[in-house]
Amino acid sequence: MKSHLLCIALVLTAAAPLHAEFKAGAAAIDVTPAQLPVLVNGGMFSRSVGAVNTRVHARAVALADGRERLVIVVVDSCMMSRELLDAAKESASKRTGIPADRMLISATHAHSAPSSMGCLGTDPDPNYVPFLREKLVEAITAAKAALEPARIGFAKGNAADFTALRRWIRRPDRIAEDPFGNKTVRANMHAGANWDDVTGVSGPEDPDLSLISIQARDGRPIAVIGNFSMHYFGDKDVSADYFGLFSEGLKQRIAPDATPGKAPFVGLMSHGCSGDVYRVDYTIPAKDRPNPTIDAYTNGLLDVAMASYKQIQYRDDVDLAMAERRMTLDYRVPDQQRLEWARRIVADMGDRLAKTTAEVYAREQILLHERQKTEVVVQALRIGDICVATTPTETYAITGLKIKAASPLPKTIVIELANGGDGYIPPPEQHLFGGYNTWPARSAGLEVAAEPKIAEAGIALLERVNGRPRRAWRLGVGEATRAVLAARPIAYWRLNEFTGPHASDASGRDHDAVYEPEIAYYLEGPRSAAFCADREVNRAPHFVGGRLRARLQGLGDHYSVSMWLWNGMPNDGRDVTGWLFSRNHDHGLDGDGDHLGIGGKGGHTGRLIFFHGGDPEVVHAGKAVIPRWQWRHVVLVRDGEAVRVYLNGELDLEAKTATGTLAELPQCFFGGRSDGASSWEGRLDEIAVFDRALTHEDVKRLEVR
């Protein structure tokens, strides 16, 4: 009898569809303040605005598959507190029956929107907060009411021309002062405006302009959710910034006229991971740099979107899954000395608003001290073969790239400032460089480990909603990579890591190297088409005082080192521009080590320099000047007493020197000298070490283009 019932159950299970009919609905609700003037945040100091330039909205998409229901809401707001959003979700849940943990509500981060959350010098507008809360409930309710049978598709375009890194690394001799009176600012926003002050950008940008397109079964457009990583454009008065213009532009280009009896089409622009990016590309000289209006910028972005939109293929066999995790994270609270400093400043202010940066950050120290910790919300959801992950923070582009690379499904977007507004979360190594994004405040106050904790939570939730493990990330192998491997190195570090401390050895000999602190990761490397596959971007670290170190036991006085270099320092910026490679005891310059670098204003400016032993004044110099901010290939060959250095495949430096006891020096350093002097300021990549002296023909074979 039991076996008979089991057979019936199996037949019924096999006959039942894997999911019920996929439905979607969308709504846009005007959330422009009814009372003016209104407080607007996004700046250092408090300001109120009494006029409206473009109206602001809450745009919602509801989805259902017969078993699961969920809602995605994008609001024209700089940021919204978790407390406000939790209250709105609870009310919306009671009205719609959709569970609160199946609601994703995010801010666009428009810096010209009404203030609904206190940040730096601006408090939340007391009249606007309850108004917005009710409008969010209205948007969710309207989207749910519009549910109808639907289909969905995904596309991704390259909008690299519309985003760029705004956070640049300052030269070691140009460190700036923070609001607490300390010289800690090694990197900061917009420092690239003055090229003489900087060595390069502090991370990668994310050029993906992703689209999730939803249509009715007959092909009528219901909604398109865009996702892009660009901080904000900037606009006057109350405004939805480019986010709102893009959303309305989608409507005008896709479905300007509503179908009678049906809800109007809704375009949405969700905010990607944009904590360290902006629209101004400081790598372009100011005189050549584009300066579009907000309308021209948005229309250009829409052109990229529409080219992708036309290629979308749709499916209606879609099921849903969503998961949420709430975590308690610590704030970086002030020590007693800083707290006393803050209290003195705030006491002197009395009841007036902050007028200086020091006053703003003094008040923030007291707030962090009072709060100590906070709760943050991380979510992931899946719509068929499309994934969405969230962060509640202003998240760097590299973090979004990490999450997307690890997602079990390649069609993944990351929405930041979702379900709360918990400030910047730089990766831990970026905290060492200081700058506005790291100064403790509600806008950047979470613990140093917040970024890896939030990223890991997001990836784990993506695993849960997919029922499959994360993808193992690695770059493809191009012809240049194969050429290096064919030359049989004893160690080959491609340096494509998202973070340290380990640099993986691609040679197969397990000689992993170790990154020291003060290194930025995952910037663009040399010759992507040659070193990678499938139009991938080659990646490289930027050295900011740290080194890469490895032990290569048995490496004698017949060896070679191949590497790609990108110098960030002006060649006349200091006595030695920087040391590329060093072989000696750590912290010392005694004995018989080898050292390769680039000369500075102290001599041999911009040319390769080599010395052996403990006297850096006795150097051999190359012939060619190496330009700043350009990739060059260097191969050092030690053949007993003979030393040859090749630049881009051609002999540039040749010398005869002693060999000493090189076999007793297994420690190799890249991006700095053994004693730490004049460490490299710039990028290195594709470092290979050989236990033999390469010939000129061998070097030529490494020059794959």
mmCIF file of C-alpha atoms in Angstrom, residues 31 44 135 169 240 275 323 350 357 414 430 449 455 465 471 473 493 540 555 572 670 680:
data_model
loop_
_atom_site.group_PDB
_atom_site.id
_atom_site.type_symbol
_atom_site.label_atom_id
_atom_site.label_comp_id
_atom_site.label_asym_id
_atom_site.label_seq_id
_atom_site.Cartn_x
_atom_site.Cartn_y
_atom_site.Cartn_z
ATOM 1 C CA VAL A 31 7.368 61.368 -3.788
ATOM 2 C CA MET A 44 29.045 68.274 4.078
ATOM 3 C CA LYS A 135 4.413 56.857 -0.337
ATOM 4 C CA ILE A 169 46.275 57.691 -4.550
ATOM 5 C CA ALA A 240 16.068 63.043 -9.314
ATOM 6 C CA GLY A 275 31.338 54.498 -3.616
ATOM 7 C CA ALA A 323 16.727 35.429 1.107
ATOM 8 C CA GLY A 350 26.158 75.477 21.263
ATOM 9 C CA THR A 357 34.526 70.096 8.496
ATOM 10 C CA VAL A 414 24.427 44.391 -7.271
ATOM 11 C CA GLN A 430 41.821 50.786 1.475
ATOM 12 C CA ALA A 449 35.984 44.260 8.311
ATOM 13 C CA ALA A 455 30.329 40.792 0.518
ATOM 14 C CA VAL A 465 18.674 31.288 -3.570
ATOM 15 C CA ARG A 471 31.695 30.220 -9.095
ATOM 16 C CA TRP A 473 36.788 33.052 -10.305
ATOM 17 C CA TRP A 493 52.294 35.426 -10.478
ATOM 18 C CA ALA A 540 47.079 44.195 -11.745
ATOM 19 C CA LEU A 555 67.768 30.261 -6.944
ATOM 20 C CA ASP A 572 61.732 63.711 -11.234
ATOM 21 C CA PHE A 670 58.813 43.013 -6.032
ATOM 22 C CA TRP A 680 57.414 51.279 -6.075
#
